[in-house]
PDB file of C-alpha atoms in Angstrom:
ATOM      1  CA  ALA A  72     -48.033 -81.059  50.849  1.00 70.00           C
ATOM      2  CA  SER A  73     -45.108 -83.228  49.746  1.00 78.00           C
ATOM      3  CA  PHE A  74     -47.480 -85.605  47.917  1.00 78.00           C
ATOM      4  CA  CYS A  75     -49.012 -82.733  45.926  1.00 84.00           C
ATOM      5  CA  ILE A  76     -45.598 -81.277  45.123  1.00 84.00           C
ATOM      6  CA  SER A  77     -43.963 -84.571  44.110  1.00 82.00           C
ATOM      7  CA  GLY A  78     -46.997 -85.467  42.000  1.00 84.00           C
ATOM      8  CA  GLY A  79     -46.717 -82.155  40.169  1.00 82.00           C
ATOM      9  CA  LEU A  80     -42.981 -82.555  39.541  1.00 84.00           C
ATOM     10  CA  VAL A  81     -43.467 -85.728  37.501  1.00 84.00           C
ATOM     11  CA  SER A  82     -46.952 -85.139  36.085  1.00 83.00           C
ATOM     12  CA  TRP A  83     -47.745 -85.512  32.390  1.00 80.00           C
ATOM     13  CA  PHE A  84     -48.220 -81.756  32.099  1.00 83.00           C
ATOM     14  CA  ALA A  85     -44.775 -80.994  33.543  1.00 79.00           C
ATOM     15  CA  ARG A  86     -43.180 -83.469  31.096  1.00 80.00           C
ATOM     16  CA  ARG A  87     -45.248 -82.415  28.091  1.00 75.00           C
ATOM     17  CA  ASN A  88     -42.352 -81.411  25.784  1.00 69.00           C
ATOM     18  CA  SER A  89     -39.443 -83.397  27.188  1.00 59.00           C
ATOM     19  CA  ASN A  90     -37.906 -86.460  25.584  1.00 54.00           C
ATOM     20  CA  GLY A  91     -39.433 -88.691  28.231  1.00 49.00           C
ATOM     21  CA  GLY A  92     -42.820 -87.056  27.972  1.00 48.00           C
ATOM     22  CA  ALA A  93     -43.339 -87.046  24.245  1.00 42.00           C
ATOM     23  CA  GLU A  94     -46.599 -88.890  24.662  1.00 45.00           C
ATOM     24  CA  ALA A  95     -48.077 -85.763  26.192  1.00 42.00           C
ATOM     25  CA  GLY A  96     -47.947 -83.921  22.910  1.00 43.00           C
ATOM     26  CA  ALA A  97     -45.453 -82.346  20.571  1.00 39.00           C
ATOM     27  CA  GLY A  98     -43.740 -79.133  21.514  1.00 43.00           C
ATOM     28  CA  ASP A  99     -45.390 -76.983  24.125  1.00 49.00           C
ATOM     29  CA  ASN A 100     -48.936 -77.808  23.001  1.00 52.00           C
ATOM     30  CA  ILE A 101     -51.526 -80.016  24.649  1.00 52.00           C
ATOM     31  CA  HIS A 102     -52.773 -82.695  22.277  1.00 54.00           C
ATOM     32  CA  PRO A 103     -56.573 -82.860  21.812  1.00 48.00           C
ATOM     33  CA  SER A 104     -56.587 -86.427  23.129  1.00 60.00           C
ATOM     34  CA  GLU A 105     -55.355 -85.100  26.466  1.00 63.00           C
ATOM     35  CA  SER A 106     -58.949 -84.247  27.329  1.00 62.00           C
ATOM     36  CA  LYS A 107     -59.481 -87.997  27.720  1.00 77.00           C
ATOM     37  CA  ARG A 108     -57.001 -87.976  30.588  1.00 78.00           C
ATOM     38  CA  PHE A 109     -59.682 -86.616  32.884  1.00 82.00           C
ATOM     39  CA  LYS A 110     -61.645 -89.843  32.644  1.00 83.00           C
ATOM     40  CA  LYS A 111     -58.518 -91.905  33.283  1.00 85.00           C
ATOM     41  CA  VAL A 112     -57.574 -89.803  36.304  1.00 85.00           C
ATOM     42  CA  ALA A 113     -61.140 -90.014  37.620  1.00 85.00           C
ATOM     43  CA  TRP A 114     -60.900 -93.805  37.602  1.00 88.00           C
ATOM     44  CA  ARG A 115     -57.478 -93.661  39.259  1.00 87.00           C
ATOM     45  CA  CYS A 116     -58.851 -91.424  41.990  1.00 90.00           C
ATOM     46  CA  ILE A 117     -61.485 -93.976  43.005  1.00 92.00           C
ATOM     47  CA  PRO A 118     -59.004 -95.959  45.178  1.00 93.00           C
ATOM     48  CA  LEU A 119     -58.032 -92.717  46.947  1.00 92.00           C
ATOM     49  CA  LEU A 120     -61.687 -91.971  47.594  1.00 93.00           C
ATOM     50  CA  ILE A 121     -62.260 -95.496  48.921  1.00 95.00           C
ATOM     51  CA  MET A 122     -59.214 -95.222  51.186  1.00 94.00           C
ATOM     52  CA  GLY A 123     -60.545 -91.907  52.453  1.00 94.00           C
ATOM     53  CA  PHE A 124     -63.868 -93.466  53.455  1.00 94.00           C
ATOM     54  CA  ILE A 125     -62.093 -96.466  54.994  1.00 94.00           C
ATOM     55  CA  ARG A 126     -59.968 -94.150  57.105  1.00 91.00           C
ATOM     56  CA  LEU A 127     -63.048 -92.150  58.093  1.00 92.00           C
ATOM     57  CA  LEU A 128     -64.964 -95.257  59.157  1.00 92.00           C
ATOM     58  CA  THR A 129     -62.055 -96.823  61.035  1.00 92.00           C
ATOM     59  CA  THR A 130     -61.063 -93.654  62.939  1.00 87.00           C
ATOM     60  CA  LYS A 131     -64.668 -92.985  63.944  1.00 84.00           C
ATOM     61  CA  GLY A 132     -65.463 -96.629  64.673  1.00 85.00           C
ATOM     62  CA  LEU A 133     -62.353 -97.193  66.794  1.00 82.00           C
ATOM     63  CA  GLU A 134     -62.625 -93.710  68.352  1.00 78.00           C
ATOM     64  CA  TYR A 135     -59.031 -93.106  67.331  1.00 78.00           C
ATOM     65  CA  GLN A 136     -57.597 -89.846  68.646  1.00 77.00           C
ATOM     66  CA  GLU A 137     -57.557 -87.154  65.987  1.00 76.00           C
ATOM     67  CA  HIS A 138     -57.309 -83.373  65.829  1.00 78.00           C
ATOM     68  CA  VAL A 139     -60.265 -81.895  63.981  1.00 81.00           C
ATOM     69  CA  SER A 140     -58.299 -78.675  63.484  1.00 81.00           C
ATOM     70  CA  GLU A 141     -56.085 -80.512  61.002  1.00 82.00           C
ATOM     71  CA  TYR A 142     -58.594 -81.367  58.261  1.00 85.00           C
ATOM     72  CA  GLY A 143     -61.973 -81.221  59.967  1.00 85.00           C
ATOM     73  CA  VAL A 144     -64.401 -83.687  61.513  1.00 89.00           C
ATOM     74  CA  HIS A 145     -64.875 -86.020  58.525  1.00 90.00           C
ATOM     75  CA  TRP A 146     -62.237 -84.910  56.040  1.00 91.00           C
ATOM     76  CA  ASN A 147     -58.801 -86.486  55.557  1.00 90.00           C
ATOM     77  CA  PHE A 148     -55.885 -86.101  53.173  1.00 90.00           C
ATOM     78  CA  PHE A 149     -57.082 -88.868  50.848  1.00 93.00           C
ATOM     79  CA  PHE A 150     -60.083 -86.682  49.997  1.00 94.00           C
ATOM     80  CA  THR A 151     -57.745 -83.734  49.414  1.00 93.00           C
ATOM     81  CA  LEU A 152     -55.595 -85.776  47.022  1.00 92.00           C
ATOM     82  CA  THR A 153     -58.739 -86.791  45.140  1.00 93.00           C
ATOM     83  CA  ILE A 154     -59.868 -83.173  44.783  1.00 93.00           C
ATOM     84  CA  VAL A 155     -56.401 -82.036  43.679  1.00 92.00           C
ATOM     85  CA  GLY A 156     -56.036 -84.831  41.129  1.00 90.00           C
ATOM     86  CA  LEU A 157     -59.426 -84.284  39.527  1.00 92.00           C
ATOM     87  CA  THR A 158     -59.321 -80.480  39.541  1.00 92.00           C
ATOM     88  CA  SER A 159     -55.753 -80.147  38.249  1.00 90.00           C
ATOM     89  CA  THR A 160     -56.401 -82.581  35.388  1.00 88.00           C
ATOM     90  CA  PHE A 161     -59.638 -80.786  34.515  1.00 89.00           C
ATOM     91  CA  ILE A 162     -57.782 -77.468  34.397  1.00 89.00           C
ATOM     92  CA  ARG A 163     -54.842 -78.752  32.355  1.00 86.00           C
ATOM     93  CA  ALA A 164     -56.463 -81.313  30.050  1.00 82.00           C
ATOM     94  CA  VAL A 165     -60.076 -80.207  29.614  1.00 83.00           C
ATOM     95  CA  LEU A 166     -59.807 -76.424  29.958  1.00 85.00           C
ATOM     96  CA  ARG A 167     -56.229 -76.540  28.594  1.00 85.00           C
ATOM     97  CA  ILE A 168     -54.987 -73.778  30.859  1.00 86.00           C
ATOM     98  CA  LYS A 169     -51.197 -73.793  30.956  1.00 85.00           C
ATOM     99  CA  ASN A 170     -50.352 -70.187  31.827  1.00 88.00           C
ATOM    100  CA  PRO A 171     -48.979 -69.879  35.401  1.00 88.00           C
ATOM    101  CA  ILE A 172     -50.678 -66.493  35.725  1.00 92.00           C
ATOM    102  CA  TRP A 173     -53.891 -68.408  36.395  1.00 89.00           C
ATOM    103  CA  TRP A 174     -52.791 -70.133  39.607  1.00 92.00           C
ATOM    104  CA  ILE A 175     -50.895 -67.015  40.713  1.00 92.00           C
ATOM    105  CA  GLY A 176     -54.132 -65.045  40.399  1.00 93.00           C
ATOM    106  CA  LEU A 177     -56.013 -67.792  42.225  1.00 93.00           C
ATOM    107  CA  LEU A 178     -53.494 -67.646  45.069  1.00 93.00           C
ATOM    108  CA  CYS A 179     -53.812 -63.862  45.336  1.00 93.00           C
ATOM    109  CA  CYS A 180     -57.625 -64.037  45.326  1.00 94.00           C
ATOM    110  CA  TYR A 181     -57.617 -66.806  47.929  1.00 92.00           C
ATOM    111  CA  GLN A 182     -55.267 -64.831  50.164  1.00 92.00           C
ATOM    112  CA  PHE A 183     -57.420 -61.726  49.758  1.00 93.00           C
ATOM    113  CA  MET A 184     -60.468 -63.694  50.908  1.00 90.00           C
ATOM    114  CA  LEU A 185     -58.496 -65.089  53.844  1.00 90.00           C
ATOM    115  CA  THR A 186     -57.285 -61.661  54.940  1.00 90.00           C
ATOM    116  CA  ARG A 187     -60.075 -59.296  53.931  1.00 88.00           C
ATOM    117  CA  GLY A 188     -62.995 -61.665  53.537  1.00 84.00           C
ATOM    118  CA  GLY A 189     -62.691 -63.179  57.000  1.00 84.00           C
ATOM    119  CA  LEU A 190     -61.887 -66.739  55.852  1.00 86.00           C
ATOM    120  CA  GLN A 191     -58.789 -67.016  58.055  1.00 88.00           C
ATOM    121  CA  GLU A 192     -60.829 -66.078  61.120  1.00 86.00           C
ATOM    122  CA  TYR A 193     -63.595 -68.418  59.979  1.00 84.00           C
ATOM    123  CA  ILE A 194     -61.193 -71.357  59.631  1.00 87.00           C
ATOM    124  CA  GLU A 195     -59.548 -70.764  63.005  1.00 86.00           C
ATOM    125  CA  ASP A 196     -62.422 -69.684  65.262  1.00 83.00           C
ATOM    126  CA  ALA A 197     -65.818 -70.537  63.772  1.00 78.00           C
ATOM    127  CA  PRO A 198     -68.013 -73.230  65.400  1.00 79.00           C
ATOM    128  CA  ARG A 199     -68.509 -76.639  63.801  1.00 75.00           C
ATOM    129  CA  HIS A 200     -72.217 -76.031  63.230  1.00 73.00           C
ATOM    130  CA  CYS A 201     -73.848 -73.222  61.278  1.00 70.00           C
ATOM    131  CA  GLY A 202     -76.031 -70.933  63.321  1.00 62.00           C
ATOM    132  CA  ASP A 203     -73.876 -71.069  66.451  1.00 61.00           C
ATOM    133  CA  LYS A 204     -72.911 -67.637  67.714  1.00 57.00           C
ATOM    134  CA  HIS A 205     -70.047 -66.305  65.663  1.00 56.00           C
ATOM    135  CA  GLU A 206     -70.045 -62.895  64.058  1.00 54.00           C
ATOM    136  CA  GLY A 207     -67.078 -63.336  61.732  1.00 58.00           C
ATOM    137  CA  LYS A 208     -67.431 -62.232  58.104  1.00 57.00           C
ATOM    138  CA  GLY A 209     -66.490 -65.686  56.824  1.00 57.00           C
ATOM    139  CA  ASN A 210     -69.220 -67.381  58.835  1.00 58.00           C
ATOM    140  CA  ASN A 211     -71.799 -64.870  57.600  1.00 58.00           C
ATOM    141  CA  LEU A 212     -70.677 -65.497  54.006  1.00 59.00           C
ATOM    142  CA  PHE A 213     -71.301 -69.251  54.197  1.00 58.00           C
ATOM    143  CA  LEU A 214     -74.568 -68.753  56.057  1.00 57.00           C
ATOM    144  CA  PHE A 215     -75.655 -66.588  53.121  1.00 54.00           C
ATOM    145  CA  LEU A 216     -74.528 -69.184  50.560  1.00 56.00           C
ATOM    146  CA  PHE A 217     -75.801 -72.361  52.226  1.00 56.00           C
ATOM    147  CA  GLY A 218     -78.360 -71.235  54.798  1.00 58.00           C
ATOM    148  CA  LEU A 219     -78.741 -73.439  57.871  1.00 58.00           C
ATOM    149  CA  GLY A 220     -79.120 -76.703  55.978  1.00 67.00           C
ATOM    150  CA  PRO A 221     -76.973 -79.847  56.154  1.00 74.00           C
ATOM    151  CA  VAL A 222     -74.608 -78.553  53.468  1.00 74.00           C
ATOM    152  CA  CYS A 223     -73.638 -75.612  55.668  1.00 75.00           C
ATOM    153  CA  HIS A 224     -73.161 -77.877  58.702  1.00 77.00           C
ATOM    154  CA  LEU A 225     -70.993 -80.269  56.669  1.00 83.00           C
ATOM    155  CA  PHE A 226     -68.924 -77.393  55.308  1.00 84.00           C
ATOM    156  CA  ALA A 227     -68.425 -75.878  58.767  1.00 83.00           C
ATOM    157  CA  ALA A 228     -67.360 -79.242  60.192  1.00 87.00           C
ATOM    158  CA  ASN A 229     -64.751 -79.781  57.466  1.00 89.00           C
ATOM    159  CA  ARG A 230     -63.760 -76.244  56.537  1.00 88.00           C
ATOM    160  CA  GLU A 231     -59.998 -76.835  56.994  1.00 90.00           C
ATOM    161  CA  GLY A 232     -59.974 -79.700  54.516  1.00 90.00           C
ATOM    162  CA  LEU A 233     -62.308 -78.121  51.969  1.00 91.00           C
ATOM    163  CA  LEU A 234     -60.773 -74.645  51.908  1.00 91.00           C
ATOM    164  CA  GLY A 235     -57.257 -76.006  52.381  1.00 91.00           C
ATOM    165  CA  SER A 236     -57.692 -77.997  49.164  1.00 92.00           C
ATOM    166  CA  ILE A 237     -57.391 -74.691  47.309  1.00 93.00           C
ATOM    167  CA  GLY A 238     -53.868 -74.215  48.629  1.00 91.00           C
ATOM    168  CA  TYR A 239     -52.891 -77.812  47.882  1.00 92.00           C
ATOM    169  CA  LEU A 240     -54.240 -77.423  44.342  1.00 93.00           C
ATOM    170  CA  ILE A 241     -52.026 -74.356  43.925  1.00 92.00           C
ATOM    171  CA  PHE A 242     -49.110 -76.402  45.298  1.00 90.00           C
ATOM    172  CA  HIS A 243     -49.668 -78.980  42.571  1.00 92.00           C
ATOM    173  CA  LEU A 244     -50.135 -76.498  39.717  1.00 92.00           C
ATOM    174  CA  ALA A 245     -47.077 -74.501  40.786  1.00 91.00           C
ATOM    175  CA  SER A 246     -44.987 -77.677  41.017  1.00 90.00           C
ATOM    176  CA  GLU A 247     -45.976 -78.626  37.482  1.00 89.00           C
ATOM    177  CA  ASP A 248     -44.873 -75.265  36.068  1.00 89.00           C
ATOM    178  CA  ILE A 249     -41.678 -75.159  38.143  1.00 88.00           C
ATOM    179  CA  ALA A 250     -40.749 -78.703  37.095  1.00 86.00           C
ATOM    180  CA  HIS A 251     -41.454 -77.907  33.447  1.00 85.00           C
ATOM    181  CA  TYR A 252     -39.372 -74.735  33.598  1.00 84.00           C
ATOM    182  CA  CYS A 253     -36.455 -76.051  35.691  1.00 83.00           C
ATOM    183  CA  LEU A 254     -36.244 -79.738  34.813  1.00 78.00           C
ATOM    184  CA  TRP A 255     -38.160 -81.201  31.904  1.00 72.00           C
ATOM    185  CA  SER A 256     -37.852 -78.409  29.328  1.00 72.00           C
ATOM    186  CA  CYS A 257     -34.074 -78.411  29.879  1.00 66.00           C
ATOM    187  CA  SER A 258     -33.799 -82.180  29.398  1.00 59.00           C
ATOM    188  CA  SER A 259     -34.747 -81.878  25.741  1.00 54.00           C
ATOM    189  CA  LYS A 260     -32.131 -79.275  24.878  1.00 55.00           C
ATOM    190  CA  GLY A 261     -28.407 -79.386  24.223  1.00 53.00           C
ATOM    191  CA  LYS A 262     -25.620 -81.343  25.863  1.00 57.00           C
ATOM    192  CA  ASP A 263     -25.530 -82.660  29.391  1.00 59.00           C
ATOM    193  CA  GLN A 264     -23.263 -79.864  30.628  1.00 58.00           C
ATOM    194  CA  ASP A 265     -25.472 -77.143  29.162  1.00 61.00           C
ATOM    195  CA  GLN A 266     -28.517 -78.963  30.513  1.00 63.00           C
ATOM    196  CA  ASN A 267     -27.112 -79.003  34.059  1.00 67.00           C
ATOM    197  CA  GLN A 268     -26.201 -75.316  33.842  1.00 70.00           C
ATOM    198  CA  ASN A 269     -29.690 -74.397  32.649  1.00 77.00           C
ATOM    199  CA  GLN A 270     -31.344 -76.461  35.344  1.00 78.00           C
ATOM    200  CA  GLY A 271     -29.123 -75.016  38.065  1.00 80.00           C
ATOM    201  CA  SER A 272     -29.639 -71.398  37.032  1.00 84.00           C
ATOM    202  CA  ARG A 273     -33.397 -71.836  36.736  1.00 84.00           C
ATOM    203  CA  LEU A 274     -33.632 -73.547  40.125  1.00 86.00           C
ATOM    204  CA  VAL A 275     -31.728 -70.622  41.659  1.00 88.00           C
ATOM    205  CA  ILE A 276     -34.160 -68.152  40.076  1.00 89.00           C
ATOM    206  CA  VAL A 277     -37.217 -70.034  41.345  1.00 86.00           C
ATOM    207  CA  THR A 278     -35.689 -70.379  44.833  1.00 88.00           C
ATOM    208  CA  VAL A 279     -34.900 -66.663  45.074  1.00 92.00           C
ATOM    209  CA  VAL A 280     -38.376 -65.704  43.869  1.00 90.00           C
ATOM    210  CA  SER A 281     -40.072 -68.101  46.308  1.00 88.00           C
ATOM    211  CA  TRP A 282     -38.113 -66.880  49.337  1.00 90.00           C
ATOM    212  CA  THR A 283     -38.661 -63.251  48.294  1.00 93.00           C
ATOM    213  CA  VAL A 284     -42.430 -63.801  48.103  1.00 90.00           C
ATOM    214  CA  HIS A 285     -42.351 -65.565  51.468  1.00 90.00           C
ATOM    215  CA  LEU A 286     -40.376 -62.782  53.174  1.00 92.00           C
ATOM    216  CA  ILE A 287     -42.608 -60.069  51.717  1.00 92.00           C
ATOM    217  CA  SER A 288     -45.798 -61.862  52.721  1.00 90.00           C
ATOM    218  CA  VAL A 289     -44.568 -62.512  56.269  1.00 91.00           C
ATOM    219  CA  SER A 290     -42.479 -59.414  57.058  1.00 91.00           C
ATOM    220  CA  VAL A 291     -44.241 -56.741  54.999  1.00 89.00           C
ATOM    221  CA  LEU A 292     -47.829 -57.946  54.706  1.00 88.00           C
ATOM    222  CA  GLY A 293     -47.878 -59.692  58.092  1.00 88.00           C
ATOM    223  CA  ILE A 294     -49.286 -62.965  56.723  1.00 88.00           C
ATOM    224  CA  GLN A 295     -48.082 -65.736  59.002  1.00 88.00           C
ATOM    225  CA  ALA A 296     -47.783 -69.178  57.417  1.00 87.00           C
ATOM    226  CA  SER A 297     -50.810 -71.335  58.207  1.00 86.00           C
ATOM    227  CA  ARG A 298     -51.085 -75.004  57.303  1.00 85.00           C
ATOM    228  CA  ARG A 299     -54.781 -75.024  58.247  1.00 86.00           C
ATOM    229  CA  SER A 300     -55.639 -72.513  55.537  1.00 87.00           C
ATOM    230  CA  THR A 301     -52.633 -73.202  53.222  1.00 88.00           C
ATOM    231  CA  ASN A 302     -52.240 -69.460  52.698  1.00 88.00           C
ATOM    232  CA  MET A 303     -49.766 -67.549  50.527  1.00 90.00           C
ATOM    233  CA  SER A 304     -46.928 -67.633  53.042  1.00 90.00           C
ATOM    234  CA  PHE A 305     -47.311 -71.386  53.482  1.00 89.00           C
ATOM    235  CA  VAL A 306     -47.356 -71.997  49.723  1.00 88.00           C
ATOM    236  CA  ALA A 307     -44.308 -69.797  49.130  1.00 87.00           C
ATOM    237  CA  TRP A 308     -42.441 -71.442  52.000  1.00 82.00           C
TER     238      TRP A 308
END
C-alpha cells in the first residue's frame, strides 16, 4: 500500500497546479497533451510487468514458500502496481476525471459488493477452481459471468490480487487528491509561514476525516479491516 500512496503523493496529477508541477498544465486544468501520458506510463509499466513474470517464474520454479491468501496463486504486487499505474493514468489523463467524488463512490460501491454481494466471503472462503462446491453469492456471480472456462479458474486462483487492485487503485487516487489539497496547492500560494499554516490545518482536517470514517466503518458498520480485500476500513486506516 505504501508504494501506491507514495506514488500518488508525488504524481503529476497531484502537482498539476503547483510551482514545481507547472508542466502538468496551468491552473487546475488538465492540458490536452496530458492524454499522451497514458502511452508514456504504459511503456514505463513494462518493466514492472516483466518483474512480475520473473518473480512468478522464480517462485514457482524454485518452489519458494508463499502464501496464496496474500495475492493469489499467480499474482504478485508487481502486477498490482502495473494495474494501478495504467488505470489511474487512464482515469486522470484520458477520461480527465479529477473530482474525488468518483473514487469515493467507487469505494462505497466496492464495499457494498463486499458486504452485500458476497465478495468478502468469496475472497476468504471460495475454492481456487470454479465449479468446486461453494454456495456463496460471490462465487455464483463469477460463475455466471465467466462460466466454467479457464478465465473463471484463473480469476478464482488470483481473486485476492485482482479484486484487491480496486482498493489499491482507490489508495492511489485518494493520495493524489489529498496531496493536491494538503501539499501542492498550498506550495503555490503566499509566504512560507502562511503555506505551513495552510498545510498543517488541511492535514489535520484530512486526518480527522479519515479516522472518523475508519471508526464508523469498524464500530458502527462492523466492517473489519481486511488487507486481502482492501476494503473501506483498510483504506481509511
